[in-house]
């Protein structure tokens, strides 16, 4: 209430002796100082300013619709407003639309609720053997461990790769080499922990608390926490995670013969996708002698799928593997509202290149945040500017973002 009271006092001071209300000044004071001063996350500050731009404007006192069909009520005192809310019948029922979200947001919310409920019920089930014909938890885990060990790939020969690349490696080659290093670290950790657990399950080693925790997590089809420090960010259950792990390694294996970036690169299969996007800027910087800190990424969304790409990009790199949430990409070349029940439309192939900041036109574009997973926050990668006919604040309020990995 302290911030709200202060904002009311500031508003009164600003409009008391002025013939015209300084709306822009009020938005800045509220969004960057009063409330914005408490906001530590840049994306949250952008959202705060988007709400202020939507509501702190001249129309807020005369005809502004809070949602479609629901205009701002006429001026009243507090008790009259409370009566209006409770008894008028004009206030719409609570829904995602009231907050600027697409109706699909409720499907996502309810789905998450159901997943949490059933996962909790599953974790509360007894783990003892239930009958003569049923496998024990140890037997189930033992089979899973053996299956994963059989599918573990060989380590990448980093010494050979270094010799082939020599010292004059291009930025994108360095990224793939680093990805091979990360893959080796993950494979080593997986093999060591699974082999140790296998021996424990056979009775050849004493079960430690770490081994017991690993067994419990595998039994519950969760990615073991001991792998997380060297793994890629993911919310997948263990079976799906293993398939994704194999796909990531296959992209690296496909790179090895020629050690050149493919015609189109699936950035969702990188441990560190930002490193590849940075390599694009470095590549342009080296070719044109630009200052790297004065450059930014430019995105051109094509009308093609990965199998339709026949050659490498003339400037930059073709990428794919991005998924939009909260809206969709229209073939006309702009962001549009989602279709009902279409939660995660896939983006077409995108050409990502880099230009000096003074040569980039950001008009009619929305800075769409790119995240590694549906969890968003800790997996933020970068903001990619996409064309939009609607004001950018519409998509900010709608929570529109790009994701690299989705669990459906």
CSV table of C-alpha atoms in Angstrom, one decimal:
chain,number,residue,atom,x,y,z
A,1,UNK,CA,0.0,0.0,0.0
A,2,UNK,CA,2.9,2.3,0.6
A,3,UNK,CA,3.8,2.4,-3.2
A,4,UNK,CA,0.2,2.9,-4.1
A,5,UNK,CA,-0.3,5.8,-1.7
A,6,UNK,CA,2.9,7.4,-2.9
A,7,UNK,CA,1.8,7.1,-6.6
A,8,UNK,CA,-1.5,8.7,-5.7
A,9,UNK,CA,0.2,11.6,-4.0
A,10,UNK,CA,2.6,12.0,-7.0
A,11,UNK,CA,-0.4,12.0,-9.4
A,12,UNK,CA,-2.1,14.7,-7.3
A,13,UNK,CA,1.0,16.9,-7.3
A,14,UNK,CA,1.5,16.4,-11.1
A,15,UNK,CA,-2.0,17.4,-12.1
A,16,UNK,CA,-2.9,20.0,-9.5
A,17,UNK,CA,-1.6,23.1,-11.3
A,18,UNK,CA,-1.1,21.8,-14.8
A,19,UNK,CA,-3.6,22.4,-17.7
A,20,UNK,CA,-2.6,19.1,-19.3
A,21,UNK,CA,-1.9,15.8,-17.6
A,22,UNK,CA,1.7,14.5,-18.3
A,23,UNK,CA,0.8,10.9,-19.0
A,24,UNK,CA,4.3,9.9,-20.2
A,25,UNK,CA,5.9,11.4,-17.1
A,26,UNK,CA,3.5,9.5,-14.8
A,27,UNK,CA,4.2,6.2,-16.6
A,28,UNK,CA,7.9,6.7,-16.1
A,29,UNK,CA,7.7,7.7,-12.5
A,30,UNK,CA,5.4,4.8,-11.7
A,31,UNK,CA,7.1,2.1,-13.8
A,32,UNK,CA,10.8,3.0,-13.4
A,33,UNK,CA,10.9,4.6,-9.9
A,34,UNK,CA,8.0,3.8,-7.6
A,35,UNK,CA,7.1,0.3,-8.6
A,36,UNK,CA,10.0,-0.2,-11.0
A,37,UNK,CA,12.5,0.5,-8.3
A,38,UNK,CA,11.6,-2.8,-6.6
A,39,UNK,CA,11.7,-4.8,-9.8
A,40,UNK,CA,15.0,-6.7,-10.3
A,41,UNK,CA,14.2,-8.7,-13.4
A,42,UNK,CA,14.4,-6.8,-16.7
A,43,UNK,CA,11.5,-8.8,-18.2
A,44,UNK,CA,9.2,-8.0,-15.3
A,45,UNK,CA,10.0,-4.3,-15.7
A,46,UNK,CA,9.0,-4.6,-19.4
A,47,UNK,CA,5.7,-6.1,-18.4
A,48,UNK,CA,5.1,-3.4,-15.8
A,49,UNK,CA,5.7,-0.7,-18.4
A,50,UNK,CA,3.4,-2.5,-20.8
A,51,UNK,CA,0.5,-2.5,-18.4
A,52,UNK,CA,1.1,1.2,-17.6
A,53,UNK,CA,1.1,2.1,-21.3
A,54,UNK,CA,-2.2,0.2,-21.7
A,55,UNK,CA,-4.0,1.9,-18.8
A,56,UNK,CA,-2.2,5.2,-17.9
A,57,UNK,CA,-3.4,7.2,-20.9
A,58,UNK,CA,-6.0,9.9,-21.6
A,59,UNK,CA,-8.8,7.4,-22.4
A,60,UNK,CA,-8.5,5.8,-18.9
A,61,UNK,CA,-11.1,8.4,-17.8
A,62,UNK,CA,-13.3,8.4,-20.9
A,63,UNK,CA,-14.2,5.2,-22.7
A,64,UNK,CA,-11.2,3.0,-22.3
A,65,UNK,CA,-12.1,-0.7,-22.4
A,66,UNK,CA,-10.4,-2.8,-19.7
A,67,UNK,CA,-11.4,-5.8,-21.7
A,68,UNK,CA,-13.5,-6.1,-24.8
A,69,UNK,CA,-17.1,-5.0,-23.9
A,70,UNK,CA,-16.2,-3.7,-20.4
A,71,UNK,CA,-15.4,0.0,-20.3
A,72,UNK,CA,-13.9,1.8,-17.4
A,73,UNK,CA,-16.8,2.6,-14.9
A,74,UNK,CA,-17.9,6.2,-14.4
A,75,UNK,CA,-16.2,8.1,-11.5
A,76,UNK,CA,-17.5,6.9,-8.1
A,77,UNK,CA,-16.4,6.8,-4.5
A,78,UNK,CA,-15.0,3.6,-2.9
A,79,UNK,CA,-18.3,2.2,-1.6
A,80,UNK,CA,-20.0,2.8,-4.9
A,81,UNK,CA,-17.2,1.0,-6.7
A,82,UNK,CA,-17.5,-2.0,-4.3
A,83,UNK,CA,-21.3,-2.1,-4.9
A,84,UNK,CA,-20.7,-1.9,-8.6
A,85,UNK,CA,-18.3,-4.9,-8.5
A,86,UNK,CA,-20.6,-7.0,-6.4
A,87,UNK,CA,-24.1,-6.2,-7.6
A,88,UNK,CA,-24.1,-4.7,-11.0
A,89,UNK,CA,-23.6,-8.0,-12.9
A,90,UNK,CA,-21.5,-6.1,-15.5
A,91,UNK,CA,-18.1,-7.2,-14.2
A,92,UNK,CA,-17.0,-10.2,-16.5
A,93,UNK,CA,-16.1,-13.5,-15.0
A,94,UNK,CA,-12.5,-14.2,-14.2
A,95,UNK,CA,-10.6,-15.6,-17.2
A,96,UNK,CA,-7.1,-15.3,-18.8
A,97,UNK,CA,-8.6,-12.7,-21.3
A,98,UNK,CA,-9.0,-10.2,-18.4
A,99,UNK,CA,-5.2,-10.2,-18.0
A,100,UNK,CA,-4.5,-9.9,-21.6
A,101,UNK,CA,-3.7,-13.6,-22.1
A,102,UNK,CA,-5.0,-15.9,-24.7
A,103,UNK,CA,-7.8,-18.4,-23.6
A,104,UNK,CA,-5.2,-21.2,-24.3
A,105,UNK,CA,-3.4,-20.1,-21.1
A,106,UNK,CA,-6.2,-21.7,-19.1
A,107,UNK,CA,-5.6,-25.0,-20.9
A,108,UNK,CA,-1.9,-24.8,-20.0
A,109,UNK,CA,-2.7,-24.0,-16.4
A,110,UNK,CA,-5.2,-26.8,-15.9
A,111,UNK,CA,-2.9,-29.3,-17.6
A,112,UNK,CA,-0.1,-28.3,-15.3
A,113,UNK,CA,-2.4,-28.7,-12.3
A,114,UNK,CA,-3.4,-32.2,-13.4
A,115,UNK,CA,0.2,-33.2,-14.0
A,116,UNK,CA,1.3,-32.1,-10.6
A,117,UNK,CA,-1.7,-33.9,-9.0
A,118,UNK,CA,-1.0,-37.2,-10.7
A,119,UNK,CA,2.7,-37.0,-10.2
A,120,UNK,CA,2.2,-36.5,-6.5
A,121,UNK,CA,-0.2,-39.4,-6.4
A,122,UNK,CA,2.3,-41.6,-8.2
A,123,UNK,CA,5.1,-40.6,-5.8
A,124,UNK,CA,2.9,-41.6,-2.8
A,125,UNK,CA,2.3,-45.1,-4.1
A,126,UNK,CA,4.1,-47.9,-2.2
A,127,UNK,CA,7.4,-49.0,-3.7
A,128,UNK,CA,7.3,-52.6,-2.4
A,129,UNK,CA,6.6,-55.6,-4.6
A,130,UNK,CA,2.9,-56.1,-4.8
A,131,UNK,CA,2.5,-59.6,-6.1
A,132,UNK,CA,4.2,-62.7,-7.4
A,133,UNK,CA,4.0,-61.7,-11.0
A,134,UNK,CA,5.0,-58.0,-10.4
A,135,UNK,CA,8.5,-56.8,-10.7
A,136,UNK,CA,10.1,-55.2,-7.7
A,137,UNK,CA,11.3,-51.5,-7.9
A,138,UNK,CA,14.9,-52.8,-7.9
A,139,UNK,CA,14.2,-55.0,-11.0
A,140,UNK,CA,12.5,-52.2,-12.8
A,141,UNK,CA,15.4,-49.8,-12.1
A,142,UNK,CA,17.9,-52.5,-13.0
A,143,UNK,CA,16.3,-52.9,-16.5
A,144,UNK,CA,16.2,-49.1,-17.0
A,145,UNK,CA,19.9,-48.8,-16.0
A,146,UNK,CA,20.9,-51.5,-18.4
A,147,UNK,CA,18.9,-50.0,-21.2
A,148,UNK,CA,20.4,-46.6,-20.8
A,149,UNK,CA,24.0,-48.0,-20.5
A,150,UNK,CA,23.5,-49.9,-23.7
A,151,UNK,CA,22.4,-46.7,-25.5
A,152,UNK,CA,25.2,-44.5,-24.2
A,153,UNK,CA,27.3,-43.2,-27.1
A,154,UNK,CA,31.1,-43.4,-27.4
A,155,UNK,CA,33.0,-40.4,-26.2
A,156,UNK,CA,33.9,-37.8,-28.8
A,157,UNK,CA,37.6,-37.8,-29.7
A,158,UNK,CA,38.4,-34.2,-28.7
A,159,UNK,CA,42.2,-34.6,-29.4
A,160,UNK,CA,41.5,-35.6,-33.0
A,161,UNK,CA,39.0,-32.8,-33.4
A,162,UNK,CA,41.6,-30.3,-32.1
A,163,UNK,CA,44.1,-31.5,-34.6
A,164,UNK,CA,41.7,-31.3,-37.5
A,165,UNK,CA,40.4,-27.8,-36.6
A,166,UNK,CA,43.9,-26.5,-35.8
A,167,UNK,CA,44.1,-23.1,-34.2
A,168,UNK,CA,42.3,-21.1,-36.9
A,169,UNK,CA,38.9,-22.4,-36.1
A,170,UNK,CA,35.8,-20.4,-37.0
A,171,UNK,CA,33.4,-19.3,-34.2
A,172,UNK,CA,30.7,-21.8,-35.1
A,173,UNK,CA,33.3,-24.6,-35.2
A,174,UNK,CA,34.4,-23.7,-31.7
A,175,UNK,CA,30.8,-23.9,-30.5
A,176,UNK,CA,30.4,-27.4,-31.8
A,177,UNK,CA,33.7,-28.4,-30.3
A,178,UNK,CA,32.5,-27.1,-26.9
A,179,UNK,CA,29.3,-28.9,-27.2
A,180,UNK,CA,31.3,-32.1,-27.8
A,181,UNK,CA,33.2,-31.4,-24.5
A,182,UNK,CA,29.9,-30.9,-22.7
A,183,UNK,CA,28.5,-34.1,-24.1
A,184,UNK,CA,31.6,-36.1,-23.0
A,185,UNK,CA,31.3,-34.7,-19.5
A,186,UNK,CA,27.6,-35.8,-19.4
A,187,UNK,CA,28.3,-39.3,-20.8
A,188,UNK,CA,31.1,-39.8,-18.3
A,189,UNK,CA,28.9,-38.8,-15.4
A,190,UNK,CA,26.0,-41.0,-16.6
A,191,UNK,CA,28.2,-44.0,-17.2
A,192,UNK,CA,30.0,-43.8,-13.8
A,193,UNK,CA,26.8,-43.3,-11.8
A,194,UNK,CA,24.8,-46.0,-13.6
A,195,UNK,CA,27.6,-48.6,-13.5
A,196,UNK,CA,28.0,-47.9,-9.7
A,197,UNK,CA,24.2,-48.3,-9.2
A,198,UNK,CA,24.1,-51.5,-11.3
A,199,UNK,CA,26.8,-53.0,-9.0
A,200,UNK,CA,24.8,-51.9,-6.0
A,201,UNK,CA,21.6,-53.5,-7.3
A,202,UNK,CA,23.5,-56.8,-7.9
A,203,UNK,CA,24.8,-56.7,-4.3
A,204,UNK,CA,28.4,-56.3,-5.4
A,205,UNK,CA,28.6,-52.8,-3.7
A,206,UNK,CA,27.0,-51.4,-0.6
A,207,UNK,CA,24.2,-49.0,-1.4
A,208,UNK,CA,25.0,-45.5,-0.3
A,209,UNK,CA,22.5,-42.7,0.2
A,210,UNK,CA,23.5,-41.2,-3.2
A,211,UNK,CA,22.9,-44.5,-4.9
A,212,UNK,CA,19.6,-44.9,-3.2
A,213,UNK,CA,18.6,-41.4,-4.3
A,214,UNK,CA,19.6,-42.2,-7.8
A,215,UNK,CA,17.5,-45.5,-7.7
A,216,UNK,CA,14.5,-43.6,-6.4
A,217,UNK,CA,14.7,-41.0,-9.1
A,218,UNK,CA,15.1,-43.5,-11.9
A,219,UNK,CA,12.1,-45.5,-10.6
A,220,UNK,CA,10.0,-42.3,-10.6
A,221,UNK,CA,11.2,-41.6,-14.2
A,222,UNK,CA,12.9,-38.4,-13.2
A,223,UNK,CA,16.2,-37.2,-14.5
A,224,UNK,CA,18.7,-37.9,-11.7
A,225,UNK,CA,19.9,-34.8,-9.8
A,226,UNK,CA,23.5,-36.0,-9.9
A,227,UNK,CA,23.4,-35.4,-13.7
A,228,UNK,CA,22.1,-31.9,-13.6
A,229,UNK,CA,25.3,-30.0,-13.1
A,230,UNK,CA,26.7,-31.3,-16.4
A,231,UNK,CA,23.4,-31.7,-18.2
A,232,UNK,CA,21.3,-29.5,-20.4
A,233,UNK,CA,18.3,-27.7,-19.0
A,234,UNK,CA,15.1,-29.8,-19.4
A,235,UNK,CA,11.8,-30.6,-17.8
A,236,UNK,CA,11.3,-33.9,-19.6
A,237,UNK,CA,10.7,-37.2,-17.8
A,238,UNK,CA,13.6,-39.6,-18.0
A,239,UNK,CA,12.4,-41.7,-21.0
A,240,UNK,CA,11.8,-38.6,-23.1
A,241,UNK,CA,15.0,-37.0,-21.8
A,242,UNK,CA,17.1,-40.0,-23.0
A,243,UNK,CA,15.6,-39.7,-26.5
A,244,UNK,CA,16.4,-35.9,-26.5
A,245,UNK,CA,19.9,-36.7,-25.3
A,246,UNK,CA,20.4,-39.1,-28.2
A,247,UNK,CA,19.1,-36.4,-30.7
A,248,UNK,CA,21.6,-33.9,-29.3
A,249,UNK,CA,24.5,-36.3,-29.7
A,250,UNK,CA,23.4,-37.2,-33.2
A,251,UNK,CA,23.6,-33.6,-34.3
A,252,UNK,CA,27.2,-33.6,-33.1
A,253,UNK,CA,28.0,-36.8,-34.9
A,254,UNK,CA,26.6,-35.3,-38.1
A,255,UNK,CA,28.9,-32.4,-37.7
A,256,UNK,CA,32.1,-34.5,-37.2
A,257,UNK,CA,32.8,-35.7,-40.8
A,258,UNK,CA,33.2,-32.2,-42.4
A,259,UNK,CA,33.3,-30.1,-39.2
A,260,UNK,CA,31.1,-27.4,-40.9
A,261,UNK,CA,27.8,-26.1,-39.6
A,262,UNK,CA,24.9,-27.8,-41.4
A,263,UNK,CA,22.7,-26.1,-43.9
A,264,UNK,CA,20.2,-25.5,-41.1
A,265,UNK,CA,21.1,-26.0,-37.4
A,266,UNK,CA,18.7,-27.1,-34.7
A,267,UNK,CA,19.6,-24.7,-31.9
A,268,UNK,CA,17.3,-26.5,-29.4
A,269,UNK,CA,19.8,-29.4,-29.3
A,270,UNK,CA,22.6,-27.3,-27.9
A,271,UNK,CA,23.6,-27.3,-24.2
A,272,UNK,CA,24.3,-23.6,-24.6
A,273,UNK,CA,22.3,-22.2,-27.5
A,274,UNK,CA,23.4,-18.6,-26.8
A,275,UNK,CA,27.0,-19.6,-27.7
A,276,UNK,CA,25.9,-20.4,-31.2
A,277,UNK,CA,24.0,-17.1,-31.6
A,278,UNK,CA,27.0,-15.2,-30.2
A,279,UNK,CA,29.2,-17.1,-32.8
A,280,UNK,CA,27.0,-15.6,-35.5
A,281,UNK,CA,27.8,-12.1,-34.3
A,282,UNK,CA,31.5,-13.0,-34.0
A,283,UNK,CA,31.6,-14.3,-37.6
A,284,UNK,CA,30.1,-11.1,-39.0
A,285,UNK,CA,32.4,-9.0,-36.8
A,286,UNK,CA,35.5,-10.7,-38.0
A,287,UNK,CA,34.5,-10.5,-41.7
A,288,UNK,CA,33.6,-6.8,-41.6
A,289,UNK,CA,35.9,-5.6,-38.8
A,290,UNK,CA,32.9,-4.4,-36.7
A,291,UNK,CA,33.0,-3.9,-32.9
A,292,UNK,CA,31.3,-6.9,-31.3
A,293,UNK,CA,29.7,-4.8,-28.5
A,294,UNK,CA,28.1,-2.6,-31.1
A,295,UNK,CA,26.3,-5.4,-32.9
A,296,UNK,CA,23.0,-7.2,-32.5
A,297,UNK,CA,21.1,-10.1,-34.0
A,298,UNK,CA,18.6,-9.7,-36.8
A,299,UNK,CA,16.0,-12.4,-37.5
A,300,UNK,CA,14.4,-13.2,-40.9
A,301,UNK,CA,11.6,-15.8,-40.6
A,302,UNK,CA,11.4,-17.8,-43.8
A,303,UNK,CA,8.4,-19.7,-45.2
A,304,UNK,CA,10.3,-23.0,-45.3
A,305,UNK,CA,10.7,-26.1,-43.2
A,306,UNK,CA,14.1,-27.6,-42.5
A,307,UNK,CA,13.9,-30.2,-45.3
A,308,UNK,CA,13.3,-27.4,-47.8
A,309,UNK,CA,16.6,-25.7,-47.1
A,310,UNK,CA,19.0,-26.6,-49.9
A,311,UNK,CA,22.0,-24.3,-49.2
A,312,UNK,CA,23.7,-22.5,-46.3
A,313,UNK,CA,22.7,-18.9,-45.7
A,314,UNK,CA,24.6,-16.3,-47.6
A,315,UNK,CA,24.7,-14.1,-44.5
A,316,UNK,CA,24.4,-15.6,-41.1
A,317,UNK,CA,23.0,-19.1,-40.4
A,318,UNK,CA,19.7,-20.9,-40.9
A,319,UNK,CA,18.3,-22.2,-37.6
A,320,UNK,CA,15.2,-24.1,-36.4
A,321,UNK,CA,13.8,-25.9,-33.4
A,322,UNK,CA,12.0,-22.8,-31.9
A,323,UNK,CA,8.4,-23.0,-30.6
A,324,UNK,CA,6.1,-20.1,-29.9
A,325,UNK,CA,3.9,-19.9,-26.8
A,326,UNK,CA,1.1,-17.4,-26.3
A,327,UNK,CA,0.7,-16.5,-30.0
A,328,UNK,CA,1.7,-17.9,-33.5
A,329,UNK,CA,3.7,-16.9,-36.5
A,330,UNK,CA,1.5,-16.2,-39.5
A,331,UNK,CA,2.7,-17.1,-43.0
A,332,UNK,CA,2.1,-13.4,-43.9
A,333,UNK,CA,5.2,-12.6,-41.9
A,334,UNK,CA,3.9,-11.3,-38.6
A,335,UNK,CA,2.9,-12.5,-35.1
A,336,UNK,CA,-0.8,-13.2,-34.8
A,337,UNK,CA,-3.2,-14.5,-32.0
A,338,UNK,CA,-3.0,-18.2,-31.3
A,339,UNK,CA,-5.6,-20.6,-32.7
A,340,UNK,CA,-7.8,-22.2,-30.0
A,341,UNK,CA,-6.2,-25.4,-28.6
A,342,UNK,CA,-3.0,-24.8,-30.6
A,343,UNK,CA,-0.7,-24.4,-27.6
A,344,UNK,CA,2.8,-24.7,-29.1
A,345,UNK,CA,3.0,-23.8,-32.8
A,346,UNK,CA,6.5,-24.4,-34.3
A,347,UNK,CA,8.4,-21.7,-36.0
A,348,UNK,CA,9.5,-22.1,-39.6
A,349,UNK,CA,13.2,-21.9,-40.4
A,350,UNK,CA,14.8,-18.6,-39.4
A,351,UNK,CA,17.9,-16.9,-40.8
A,352,UNK,CA,19.8,-15.2,-38.0
A,353,UNK,CA,22.4,-12.7,-38.9
A,354,UNK,CA,24.1,-9.8,-37.3
A,355,UNK,CA,24.3,-6.0,-38.0
A,356,UNK,CA,25.7,-2.9,-36.3
A,357,UNK,CA,23.1,-1.3,-34.1
A,358,UNK,CA,23.1,1.9,-36.1
A,359,UNK,CA,21.9,-0.1,-39.2
A,360,UNK,CA,19.0,-1.9,-37.6
A,361,UNK,CA,15.4,-0.7,-37.8
A,362,UNK,CA,13.4,-2.0,-34.8
A,363,UNK,CA,10.1,-0.3,-35.8
A,364,UNK,CA,7.0,-2.5,-35.7
A,365,UNK,CA,8.8,-5.3,-34.0
A,366,UNK,CA,8.3,-7.2,-30.7
A,367,UNK,CA,11.3,-8.3,-28.7
A,368,UNK,CA,10.3,-11.9,-28.1
A,369,UNK,CA,12.2,-13.5,-25.3
A,370,UNK,CA,13.7,-17.0,-26.0
A,371,UNK,CA,13.8,-19.5,-23.2
A,372,UNK,CA,15.3,-23.0,-23.0
A,373,UNK,CA,12.2,-24.6,-21.4
A,374,UNK,CA,8.6,-23.9,-20.4
A,375,UNK,CA,9.8,-22.9,-17.0
A,376,UNK,CA,11.1,-19.7,-18.6
A,377,UNK,CA,12.8,-17.5,-16.0
A,378,UNK,CA,16.2,-19.2,-15.3
A,379,UNK,CA,16.4,-20.5,-18.9
A,380,UNK,CA,16.4,-17.1,-20.6
A,381,UNK,CA,18.6,-17.0,-23.7
A,382,UNK,CA,18.1,-13.8,-25.6
A,383,UNK,CA,15.4,-11.5,-27.1
A,384,UNK,CA,14.7,-11.9,-30.8
A,385,UNK,CA,12.9,-9.1,-32.6
A,386,UNK,CA,9.9,-10.3,-34.7
A,387,UNK,CA,7.6,-8.3,-36.9
A,388,UNK,CA,4.2,-7.4,-35.5
A,389,UNK,CA,1.3,-5.4,-36.8
A,390,UNK,CA,-0.1,-5.0,-33.2
A,391,UNK,CA,1.7,-2.8,-30.6
A,392,UNK,CA,4.5,-4.7,-28.9
A,393,UNK,CA,2.9,-4.3,-25.5
A,394,UNK,CA,0.0,-6.6,-26.6
A,395,UNK,CA,2.4,-9.5,-26.9
A,396,UNK,CA,4.3,-8.5,-23.7
A,397,UNK,CA,1.0,-8.6,-21.7
A,398,UNK,CA,0.0,-11.9,-23.4
A,399,UNK,CA,3.3,-13.5,-22.3
A,400,UNK,CA,4.4,-14.4,-25.8
A,401,UNK,CA,7.7,-16.1,-25.9
A,402,UNK,CA,9.8,-18.6,-27.8
A,403,UNK,CA,10.8,-21.9,-26.3
A,404,UNK,CA,13.5,-24.4,-27.3
A,405,UNK,CA,12.1,-27.4,-25.5
A,406,UNK,CA,8.5,-28.3,-24.8
A,407,UNK,CA,7.0,-31.3,-22.9
A,408,UNK,CA,3.6,-32.0,-24.3
